[in-house]
């Protein structure tokens, strides 16, 4: 989970400012000219940092381009690892952690996320990187939950299916949000779409039970 900036040391605040400048500049350049057309040299020159500094912050151009979604899921993983995790209400724990992670994102995160997602949608290399990251995060979340519950839950398959159900609702909300009018793409609107998507799940589960 992210610290409040007031709790950060001067060194940490400087690193955070550099990181934010890299993300903002990268998304601006990639959006204007295309992800593959912007070189790493051009990016670090625009932010006036060295490649060494860049690689202390990000692992690649793909990493910085997808920073907004990676920030969300890193915070989400922190909540899953540290918040109460009752086995009898595991889906709610998955869901509540996502709402909490969204609330924790810095000001302006949603606009950076939209720019990043739009860029990924038209850049195959970023789409592949995003899908791989999603798979890695999902596997890690299941490992964390399994370790924390320590045999108190039926098994890996159930843990993964509950997580995938939560992610399916998230993606439905996200698709509605990203396709809406730009004036309705603030964080409050995203959260509203999420509530609507999650509210449908009981009926979907009941329909699935009837078919089984």
JSON list of C-alpha atoms in Angstrom, two decimals:
[
{"chain": "A", "resi": 1, "resn": "UNK", "atom": "CA", "xyz": [0.00, 0.00, 0.00]},
{"chain": "A", "resi": 2, "resn": "UNK", "atom": "CA", "xyz": [1.15, 3.53, -0.70]},
{"chain": "A", "resi": 3, "resn": "UNK", "atom": "CA", "xyz": [2.30, 5.75, 2.10]},
{"chain": "A", "resi": 4, "resn": "UNK", "atom": "CA", "xyz": [0.81, 9.19, 2.63]},
{"chain": "A", "resi": 5, "resn": "UNK", "atom": "CA", "xyz": [3.27, 11.70, 1.16]},
{"chain": "A", "resi": 6, "resn": "UNK", "atom": "CA", "xyz": [3.54, 13.41, 4.54]},
{"chain": "A", "resi": 7, "resn": "UNK", "atom": "CA", "xyz": [5.08, 10.19, 5.90]},
{"chain": "A", "resi": 8, "resn": "UNK", "atom": "CA", "xyz": [7.74, 10.00, 3.18]},
{"chain": "A", "resi": 9, "resn": "UNK", "atom": "CA", "xyz": [11.33, 11.11, 3.66]},
{"chain": "A", "resi": 10, "resn": "UNK", "atom": "CA", "xyz": [12.85, 13.78, 1.41]},
{"chain": "A", "resi": 11, "resn": "UNK", "atom": "CA", "xyz": [14.62, 11.06, -0.58]},
{"chain": "A", "resi": 12, "resn": "UNK", "atom": "CA", "xyz": [11.38, 9.09, -1.02]},
{"chain": "A", "resi": 13, "resn": "UNK", "atom": "CA", "xyz": [9.48, 12.20, -2.10]},
{"chain": "A", "resi": 14, "resn": "UNK", "atom": "CA", "xyz": [12.15, 12.97, -4.69]},
{"chain": "A", "resi": 15, "resn": "UNK", "atom": "CA", "xyz": [11.95, 9.41, -6.04]},
{"chain": "A", "resi": 16, "resn": "UNK", "atom": "CA", "xyz": [8.16, 9.68, -6.18]},
{"chain": "A", "resi": 17, "resn": "UNK", "atom": "CA", "xyz": [8.35, 12.96, -8.13]},
{"chain": "A", "resi": 18, "resn": "UNK", "atom": "CA", "xyz": [10.79, 11.40, -10.59]},
{"chain": "A", "resi": 19, "resn": "UNK", "atom": "CA", "xyz": [8.56, 8.39, -11.01]},
{"chain": "A", "resi": 20, "resn": "UNK", "atom": "CA", "xyz": [5.51, 10.57, -11.62]},
{"chain": "A", "resi": 21, "resn": "UNK", "atom": "CA", "xyz": [7.37, 12.73, -14.13]},
{"chain": "A", "resi": 22, "resn": "UNK", "atom": "CA", "xyz": [8.43, 9.61, -16.01]},
{"chain": "A", "resi": 23, "resn": "UNK", "atom": "CA", "xyz": [4.89, 8.23, -16.13]},
{"chain": "A", "resi": 24, "resn": "UNK", "atom": "CA", "xyz": [3.32, 11.53, -17.19]},
{"chain": "A", "resi": 25, "resn": "UNK", "atom": "CA", "xyz": [5.96, 12.23, -19.84]},
{"chain": "A", "resi": 26, "resn": "UNK", "atom": "CA", "xyz": [5.97, 8.67, -21.16]},
{"chain": "A", "resi": 27, "resn": "UNK", "atom": "CA", "xyz": [2.20, 8.57, -21.56]},
{"chain": "A", "resi": 28, "resn": "UNK", "atom": "CA", "xyz": [2.22, 11.96, -23.26]},
{"chain": "A", "resi": 29, "resn": "UNK", "atom": "CA", "xyz": [4.96, 10.96, -25.71]},
{"chain": "A", "resi": 30, "resn": "UNK", "atom": "CA", "xyz": [3.61, 7.47, -26.37]},
{"chain": "A", "resi": 31, "resn": "UNK", "atom": "CA", "xyz": [0.10, 8.81, -26.97]},
{"chain": "A", "resi": 32, "resn": "UNK", "atom": "CA", "xyz": [1.29, 11.54, -29.33]},
{"chain": "A", "resi": 33, "resn": "UNK", "atom": "CA", "xyz": [3.79, 9.52, -31.36]},
{"chain": "A", "resi": 34, "resn": "UNK", "atom": "CA", "xyz": [3.15, 5.83, -30.67]},
{"chain": "A", "resi": 35, "resn": "UNK", "atom": "CA", "xyz": [4.77, 3.50, -28.17]},
{"chain": "A", "resi": 36, "resn": "UNK", "atom": "CA", "xyz": [7.27, 1.95, -30.57]},
{"chain": "A", "resi": 37, "resn": "UNK", "atom": "CA", "xyz": [8.30, 5.30, -32.07]},
{"chain": "A", "resi": 38, "resn": "UNK", "atom": "CA", "xyz": [9.57, 6.81, -28.80]},
{"chain": "A", "resi": 39, "resn": "UNK", "atom": "CA", "xyz": [13.01, 5.64, -27.76]},
{"chain": "A", "resi": 40, "resn": "UNK", "atom": "CA", "xyz": [14.17, 5.24, -24.19]},
{"chain": "A", "resi": 41, "resn": "UNK", "atom": "CA", "xyz": [16.86, 7.85, -24.85]},
{"chain": "A", "resi": 42, "resn": "UNK", "atom": "CA", "xyz": [14.18, 10.36, -25.87]},
{"chain": "A", "resi": 43, "resn": "UNK", "atom": "CA", "xyz": [12.14, 9.60, -22.77]},
{"chain": "A", "resi": 44, "resn": "UNK", "atom": "CA", "xyz": [14.96, 10.04, -20.26]},
{"chain": "A", "resi": 45, "resn": "UNK", "atom": "CA", "xyz": [16.15, 13.18, -22.06]},
{"chain": "A", "resi": 46, "resn": "UNK", "atom": "CA", "xyz": [12.65, 14.66, -21.82]},
{"chain": "A", "resi": 47, "resn": "UNK", "atom": "CA", "xyz": [12.59, 14.09, -18.06]},
{"chain": "A", "resi": 48, "resn": "UNK", "atom": "CA", "xyz": [16.28, 15.07, -17.72]},
{"chain": "A", "resi": 49, "resn": "UNK", "atom": "CA", "xyz": [17.38, 11.92, -15.95]},
{"chain": "A", "resi": 50, "resn": "UNK", "atom": "CA", "xyz": [19.89, 9.18, -16.75]},
{"chain": "A", "resi": 51, "resn": "UNK", "atom": "CA", "xyz": [19.07, 5.69, -17.96]},
{"chain": "A", "resi": 52, "resn": "UNK", "atom": "CA", "xyz": [20.48, 4.44, -14.68]},
{"chain": "A", "resi": 53, "resn": "UNK", "atom": "CA", "xyz": [17.85, 6.45, -12.81]},
{"chain": "A", "resi": 54, "resn": "UNK", "atom": "CA", "xyz": [15.16, 5.15, -15.15]},
{"chain": "A", "resi": 55, "resn": "UNK", "atom": "CA", "xyz": [16.10, 1.54, -14.47]},
{"chain": "A", "resi": 56, "resn": "UNK", "atom": "CA", "xyz": [16.08, 2.15, -10.73]},
{"chain": "A", "resi": 57, "resn": "UNK", "atom": "CA", "xyz": [12.41, 3.04, -11.16]},
{"chain": "A", "resi": 58, "resn": "UNK", "atom": "CA", "xyz": [11.12, 0.91, -14.05]},
{"chain": "A", "resi": 59, "resn": "UNK", "atom": "CA", "xyz": [12.28, -2.24, -15.79]},
{"chain": "A", "resi": 60, "resn": "UNK", "atom": "CA", "xyz": [11.29, -1.26, -19.34]},
{"chain": "A", "resi": 61, "resn": "UNK", "atom": "CA", "xyz": [9.26, 1.05, -21.57]},
{"chain": "A", "resi": 62, "resn": "UNK", "atom": "CA", "xyz": [6.35, -1.38, -21.15]},
{"chain": "A", "resi": 63, "resn": "UNK", "atom": "CA", "xyz": [6.64, -1.08, -17.38]},
{"chain": "A", "resi": 64, "resn": "UNK", "atom": "CA", "xyz": [6.34, 2.71, -17.39]},
{"chain": "A", "resi": 65, "resn": "UNK", "atom": "CA", "xyz": [3.54, 2.70, -19.99]},
{"chain": "A", "resi": 66, "resn": "UNK", "atom": "CA", "xyz": [1.47, 0.38, -17.79]},
{"chain": "A", "resi": 67, "resn": "UNK", "atom": "CA", "xyz": [2.42, 2.04, -14.51]},
{"chain": "A", "resi": 68, "resn": "UNK", "atom": "CA", "xyz": [-1.13, 3.15, -13.58]},
{"chain": "A", "resi": 69, "resn": "UNK", "atom": "CA", "xyz": [-2.56, -0.38, -13.70]},
{"chain": "A", "resi": 70, "resn": "UNK", "atom": "CA", "xyz": [0.51, -1.83, -11.97]},
{"chain": "A", "resi": 71, "resn": "UNK", "atom": "CA", "xyz": [0.17, 0.75, -9.19]},
{"chain": "A", "resi": 72, "resn": "UNK", "atom": "CA", "xyz": [-3.44, -0.32, -8.65]},
{"chain": "A", "resi": 73, "resn": "UNK", "atom": "CA", "xyz": [-2.66, -4.02, -8.45]},
{"chain": "A", "resi": 74, "resn": "UNK", "atom": "CA", "xyz": [0.40, -3.54, -6.25]},
{"chain": "A", "resi": 75, "resn": "UNK", "atom": "CA", "xyz": [-1.78, -1.66, -3.78]},
{"chain": "A", "resi": 76, "resn": "UNK", "atom": "CA", "xyz": [-4.49, -4.30, -4.13]},
{"chain": "A", "resi": 77, "resn": "UNK", "atom": "CA", "xyz": [-1.99, -7.06, -3.34]},
{"chain": "A", "resi": 78, "resn": "UNK", "atom": "CA", "xyz": [-0.91, -5.13, -0.26]},
{"chain": "A", "resi": 79, "resn": "UNK", "atom": "CA", "xyz": [-4.48, -4.98, 0.99]},
{"chain": "A", "resi": 80, "resn": "UNK", "atom": "CA", "xyz": [-5.00, -8.71, 0.40]},
{"chain": "A", "resi": 81, "resn": "UNK", "atom": "CA", "xyz": [-1.82, -9.43, 2.31]},
{"chain": "A", "resi": 82, "resn": "UNK", "atom": "CA", "xyz": [-2.62, -7.22, 5.30]},
{"chain": "A", "resi": 83, "resn": "UNK", "atom": "CA", "xyz": [-6.39, -6.81, 5.72]},
{"chain": "A", "resi": 84, "resn": "UNK", "atom": "CA", "xyz": [-8.68, -9.29, 7.53]},
{"chain": "A", "resi": 85, "resn": "UNK", "atom": "CA", "xyz": [-9.37, -12.25, 5.26]},
{"chain": "A", "resi": 86, "resn": "UNK", "atom": "CA", "xyz": [-12.30, -14.34, 6.59]},
{"chain": "A", "resi": 87, "resn": "UNK", "atom": "CA", "xyz": [-12.61, -17.58, 4.61]},
{"chain": "A", "resi": 88, "resn": "UNK", "atom": "CA", "xyz": [-16.40, -17.50, 4.80]},
{"chain": "A", "resi": 89, "resn": "UNK", "atom": "CA", "xyz": [-16.54, -14.08, 3.12]},
{"chain": "A", "resi": 90, "resn": "UNK", "atom": "CA", "xyz": [-13.63, -14.39, 0.73]},
{"chain": "A", "resi": 91, "resn": "UNK", "atom": "CA", "xyz": [-15.35, -12.89, -2.32]},
{"chain": "A", "resi": 92, "resn": "UNK", "atom": "CA", "xyz": [-16.29, -9.81, -0.28]},
{"chain": "A", "resi": 93, "resn": "UNK", "atom": "CA", "xyz": [-12.67, -9.55, 0.85]},
{"chain": "A", "resi": 94, "resn": "UNK", "atom": "CA", "xyz": [-11.48, -9.66, -2.76]},
{"chain": "A", "resi": 95, "resn": "UNK", "atom": "CA", "xyz": [-14.04, -7.04, -3.76]},
{"chain": "A", "resi": 96, "resn": "UNK", "atom": "CA", "xyz": [-13.52, -4.73, -0.79]},
{"chain": "A", "resi": 97, "resn": "UNK", "atom": "CA", "xyz": [-9.76, -4.73, -1.34]},
{"chain": "A", "resi": 98, "resn": "UNK", "atom": "CA", "xyz": [-10.30, -3.47, -4.89]},
{"chain": "A", "resi": 99, "resn": "UNK", "atom": "CA", "xyz": [-12.50, -0.59, -3.75]},
{"chain": "A", "resi": 100, "resn": "UNK", "atom": "CA", "xyz": [-9.94, 0.26, -1.07]},
{"chain": "A", "resi": 101, "resn": "UNK", "atom": "CA", "xyz": [-7.07, 0.17, -3.56]},
{"chain": "A", "resi": 102, "resn": "UNK", "atom": "CA", "xyz": [-8.93, 2.51, -5.91]},
{"chain": "A", "resi": 103, "resn": "UNK", "atom": "CA", "xyz": [-9.52, 4.99, -3.11]},
{"chain": "A", "resi": 104, "resn": "UNK", "atom": "CA", "xyz": [-5.81, 4.89, -2.32]},
{"chain": "A", "resi": 105, "resn": "UNK", "atom": "CA", "xyz": [-4.66, 5.91, -5.80]},
{"chain": "A", "resi": 106, "resn": "UNK", "atom": "CA", "xyz": [-3.12, 9.36, -6.12]},
{"chain": "A", "resi": 107, "resn": "UNK", "atom": "CA", "xyz": [-4.96, 12.35, -7.54]},
{"chain": "A", "resi": 108, "resn": "UNK", "atom": "CA", "xyz": [-5.20, 12.15, -11.33]},
{"chain": "A", "resi": 109, "resn": "UNK", "atom": "CA", "xyz": [-4.63, 8.40, -11.39]},
{"chain": "A", "resi": 110, "resn": "UNK", "atom": "CA", "xyz": [-7.79, 7.73, -13.37]},
{"chain": "A", "resi": 111, "resn": "UNK", "atom": "CA", "xyz": [-6.72, 9.97, -16.26]},
{"chain": "A", "resi": 112, "resn": "UNK", "atom": "CA", "xyz": [-3.30, 8.34, -16.39]},
{"chain": "A", "resi": 113, "resn": "UNK", "atom": "CA", "xyz": [-5.00, 4.94, -16.29]},
{"chain": "A", "resi": 114, "resn": "UNK", "atom": "CA", "xyz": [-7.28, 5.86, -19.19]},
{"chain": "A", "resi": 115, "resn": "UNK", "atom": "CA", "xyz": [-4.30, 7.05, -21.25]},
{"chain": "A", "resi": 116, "resn": "UNK", "atom": "CA", "xyz": [-2.37, 3.88, -20.45]},
{"chain": "A", "resi": 117, "resn": "UNK", "atom": "CA", "xyz": [-5.30, 1.60, -21.27]},
{"chain": "A", "resi": 118, "resn": "UNK", "atom": "CA", "xyz": [-5.99, 3.40, -24.56]},
{"chain": "A", "resi": 119, "resn": "UNK", "atom": "CA", "xyz": [-2.33, 3.04, -25.49]},
{"chain": "A", "resi": 120, "resn": "UNK", "atom": "CA", "xyz": [-2.35, -0.69, -24.61]},
{"chain": "A", "resi": 121, "resn": "UNK", "atom": "CA", "xyz": [-5.48, -1.30, -26.65]},
{"chain": "A", "resi": 122, "resn": "UNK", "atom": "CA", "xyz": [-3.68, -0.23, -29.83]},
{"chain": "A", "resi": 123, "resn": "UNK", "atom": "CA", "xyz": [-0.22, -1.62, -29.04]},
{"chain": "A", "resi": 124, "resn": "UNK", "atom": "CA", "xyz": [0.12, -5.43, -29.20]},
{"chain": "A", "resi": 125, "resn": "UNK", "atom": "CA", "xyz": [3.33, -5.47, -27.14]},
{"chain": "A", "resi": 126, "resn": "UNK", "atom": "CA", "xyz": [1.60, -3.61, -24.30]},
{"chain": "A", "resi": 127, "resn": "UNK", "atom": "CA", "xyz": [-1.48, -5.82, -24.51]},
{"chain": "A", "resi": 128, "resn": "UNK", "atom": "CA", "xyz": [0.71, -8.89, -24.11]},
{"chain": "A", "resi": 129, "resn": "UNK", "atom": "CA", "xyz": [2.63, -7.31, -21.24]},
{"chain": "A", "resi": 130, "resn": "UNK", "atom": "CA", "xyz": [-0.62, -6.35, -19.50]},
{"chain": "A", "resi": 131, "resn": "UNK", "atom": "CA", "xyz": [-2.07, -9.86, -19.87]},
{"chain": "A", "resi": 132, "resn": "UNK", "atom": "CA", "xyz": [1.11, -11.41, -18.51]},
{"chain": "A", "resi": 133, "resn": "UNK", "atom": "CA", "xyz": [1.09, -9.01, -15.56]},
{"chain": "A", "resi": 134, "resn": "UNK", "atom": "CA", "xyz": [-2.57, -9.83, -14.84]},
{"chain": "A", "resi": 135, "resn": "UNK", "atom": "CA", "xyz": [-1.78, -13.54, -14.84]},
{"chain": "A", "resi": 136, "resn": "UNK", "atom": "CA", "xyz": [1.18, -13.05, -12.50]},
{"chain": "A", "resi": 137, "resn": "UNK", "atom": "CA", "xyz": [-0.84, -10.90, -10.10]},
{"chain": "A", "resi": 138, "resn": "UNK", "atom": "CA", "xyz": [-3.71, -13.42, -10.04]},
{"chain": "A", "resi": 139, "resn": "UNK", "atom": "CA", "xyz": [-1.34, -16.30, -9.28]},
{"chain": "A", "resi": 140, "resn": "UNK", "atom": "CA", "xyz": [0.35, -14.28, -6.55]},
{"chain": "A", "resi": 141, "resn": "UNK", "atom": "CA", "xyz": [-2.96, -13.30, -4.95]},
{"chain": "A", "resi": 142, "resn": "UNK", "atom": "CA", "xyz": [-4.07, -16.94, -4.82]},
{"chain": "A", "resi": 143, "resn": "UNK", "atom": "CA", "xyz": [-0.74, -17.89, -3.21]},
{"chain": "A", "resi": 144, "resn": "UNK", "atom": "CA", "xyz": [-1.08, -15.14, -0.61]},
{"chain": "A", "resi": 145, "resn": "UNK", "atom": "CA", "xyz": [-4.66, -16.12, 0.25]},
{"chain": "A", "resi": 146, "resn": "UNK", "atom": "CA", "xyz": [-3.86, -19.84, 0.40]},
{"chain": "A", "resi": 147, "resn": "UNK", "atom": "CA", "xyz": [-0.94, -19.17, 2.74]},
{"chain": "A", "resi": 148, "resn": "UNK", "atom": "CA", "xyz": [-2.97, -16.87, 4.96]},
{"chain": "A", "resi": 149, "resn": "UNK", "atom": "CA", "xyz": [-5.95, -19.21, 5.22]},
{"chain": "A", "resi": 150, "resn": "UNK", "atom": "CA", "xyz": [-3.64, -22.21, 5.73]},
{"chain": "A", "resi": 151, "resn": "UNK", "atom": "CA", "xyz": [-6.13, -24.94, 4.90]},
{"chain": "A", "resi": 152, "resn": "UNK", "atom": "CA", "xyz": [-9.27, -23.09, 6.04]},
{"chain": "A", "resi": 153, "resn": "UNK", "atom": "CA", "xyz": [-10.61, -22.89, 2.47]},
{"chain": "A", "resi": 154, "resn": "UNK", "atom": "CA", "xyz": [-11.60, -25.78, 0.13]},
{"chain": "A", "resi": 155, "resn": "UNK", "atom": "CA", "xyz": [-8.70, -25.34, -2.27]},
{"chain": "A", "resi": 156, "resn": "UNK", "atom": "CA", "xyz": [-6.79, -23.56, -5.02]},
{"chain": "A", "resi": 157, "resn": "UNK", "atom": "CA", "xyz": [-9.53, -23.92, -7.65]},
{"chain": "A", "resi": 158, "resn": "UNK", "atom": "CA", "xyz": [-12.14, -22.21, -5.47]},
{"chain": "A", "resi": 159, "resn": "UNK", "atom": "CA", "xyz": [-9.71, -19.43, -4.54]},
{"chain": "A", "resi": 160, "resn": "UNK", "atom": "CA", "xyz": [-8.90, -18.77, -8.20]},
{"chain": "A", "resi": 161, "resn": "UNK", "atom": "CA", "xyz": [-12.51, -18.94, -9.42]},
{"chain": "A", "resi": 162, "resn": "UNK", "atom": "CA", "xyz": [-13.65, -16.43, -6.80]},
{"chain": "A", "resi": 163, "resn": "UNK", "atom": "CA", "xyz": [-10.84, -14.10, -7.81]},
{"chain": "A", "resi": 164, "resn": "UNK", "atom": "CA", "xyz": [-11.63, -14.54, -11.52]},
{"chain": "A", "resi": 165, "resn": "UNK", "atom": "CA", "xyz": [-15.29, -13.75, -10.81]},
{"chain": "A", "resi": 166, "resn": "UNK", "atom": "CA", "xyz": [-14.28, -10.55, -9.08]},
{"chain": "A", "resi": 167, "resn": "UNK", "atom": "CA", "xyz": [-11.97, -9.65, -11.98]},
{"chain": "A", "resi": 168, "resn": "UNK", "atom": "CA", "xyz": [-14.74, -10.36, -14.53]},
{"chain": "A", "resi": 169, "resn": "UNK", "atom": "CA", "xyz": [-17.00, -7.85, -12.77]},
{"chain": "A", "resi": 170, "resn": "UNK", "atom": "CA", "xyz": [-14.13, -5.36, -12.65]},
{"chain": "A", "resi": 171, "resn": "UNK", "atom": "CA", "xyz": [-13.52, -5.69, -16.40]},
{"chain": "A", "resi": 172, "resn": "UNK", "atom": "CA", "xyz": [-17.22, -5.26, -17.17]},
{"chain": "A", "resi": 173, "resn": "UNK", "atom": "CA", "xyz": [-17.29, -2.07, -15.10]},
{"chain": "A", "resi": 174, "resn": "UNK", "atom": "CA", "xyz": [-14.09, -0.91, -16.75]},
{"chain": "A", "resi": 175, "resn": "UNK", "atom": "CA", "xyz": [-15.43, -1.44, -20.27]},
{"chain": "A", "resi": 176, "resn": "UNK", "atom": "CA", "xyz": [-18.56, 0.57, -19.48]},
{"chain": "A", "resi": 177, "resn": "UNK", "atom": "CA", "xyz": [-16.50, 3.34, -17.89]},
{"chain": "A", "resi": 178, "resn": "UNK", "atom": "CA", "xyz": [-13.90, 3.63, -20.66]},
{"chain": "A", "resi": 179, "resn": "UNK", "atom": "CA", "xyz": [-16.56, 3.69, -23.38]},
{"chain": "A", "resi": 180, "resn": "UNK", "atom": "CA", "xyz": [-18.61, 6.41, -21.68]},
{"chain": "A", "resi": 181, "resn": "UNK", "atom": "CA", "xyz": [-18.49, 10.13, -22.38]},
{"chain": "A", "resi": 182, "resn": "UNK", "atom": "CA", "xyz": [-15.24, 11.77, -21.29]},
{"chain": "A", "resi": 183, "resn": "UNK", "atom": "CA", "xyz": [-17.13, 13.97, -18.82]},
{"chain": "A", "resi": 184, "resn": "UNK", "atom": "CA", "xyz": [-18.20, 10.79, -16.99]},
{"chain": "A", "resi": 185, "resn": "UNK", "atom": "CA", "xyz": [-14.79, 9.19, -16.68]},
{"chain": "A", "resi": 186, "resn": "UNK", "atom": "CA", "xyz": [-13.91, 10.30, -13.18]},
{"chain": "A", "resi": 187, "resn": "UNK", "atom": "CA", "xyz": [-13.16, 7.95, -10.31]},
{"chain": "A", "resi": 188, "resn": "UNK", "atom": "CA", "xyz": [-16.62, 8.30, -8.78]},
{"chain": "A", "resi": 189, "resn": "UNK", "atom": "CA", "xyz": [-18.18, 7.10, -12.05]},
{"chain": "A", "resi": 190, "resn": "UNK", "atom": "CA", "xyz": [-15.83, 4.10, -12.17]},
{"chain": "A", "resi": 191, "resn": "UNK", "atom": "CA", "xyz": [-16.78, 3.14, -8.62]},
{"chain": "A", "resi": 192, "resn": "UNK", "atom": "CA", "xyz": [-20.46, 3.47, -9.49]},
{"chain": "A", "resi": 193, "resn": "UNK", "atom": "CA", "xyz": [-20.03, 1.13, -12.48]},
{"chain": "A", "resi": 194, "resn": "UNK", "atom": "CA", "xyz": [-18.23, -1.32, -10.21]},
{"chain": "A", "resi": 195, "resn": "UNK", "atom": "CA", "xyz": [-21.08, -1.36, -7.71]},
{"chain": "A", "resi": 196, "resn": "UNK", "atom": "CA", "xyz": [-23.53, -2.08, -10.54]},
{"chain": "A", "resi": 197, "resn": "UNK", "atom": "CA", "xyz": [-21.40, -4.91, -11.92]},
{"chain": "A", "resi": 198, "resn": "UNK", "atom": "CA", "xyz": [-20.93, -6.53, -8.52]},
{"chain": "A", "resi": 199, "resn": "UNK", "atom": "CA", "xyz": [-24.66, -6.24, -7.78]},
{"chain": "A", "resi": 200, "resn": "UNK", "atom": "CA", "xyz": [-25.41, -8.57, -10.73]},
{"chain": "A", "resi": 201, "resn": "UNK", "atom": "CA", "xyz": [-23.19, -11.39, -9.47]},
{"chain": "A", "resi": 202, "resn": "UNK", "atom": "CA", "xyz": [-25.74, -13.10, -7.15]},
{"chain": "A", "resi": 203, "resn": "UNK", "atom": "CA", "xyz": [-28.18, -13.51, -10.05]},
{"chain": "A", "resi": 204, "resn": "UNK", "atom": "CA", "xyz": [-25.39, -14.81, -12.28]},
{"chain": "A", "resi": 205, "resn": "UNK", "atom": "CA", "xyz": [-24.34, -17.30, -9.61]},
{"chain": "A", "resi": 206, "resn": "UNK", "atom": "CA", "xyz": [-27.93, -18.46, -9.19]},
{"chain": "A", "resi": 207, "resn": "UNK", "atom": "CA", "xyz": [-28.28, -18.97, -12.96]},
{"chain": "A", "resi": 208, "resn": "UNK", "atom": "CA", "xyz": [-25.04, -20.95, -13.02]},
{"chain": "A", "resi": 209, "resn": "UNK", "atom": "CA", "xyz": [-26.27, -23.15, -10.15]},
{"chain": "A", "resi": 210, "resn": "UNK", "atom": "CA", "xyz": [-29.47, -23.94, -12.06]},
{"chain": "A", "resi": 211, "resn": "UNK", "atom": "CA", "xyz": [-27.46, -25.05, -15.10]},
{"chain": "A", "resi": 212, "resn": "UNK", "atom": "CA", "xyz": [-25.16, -27.34, -13.12]}
]
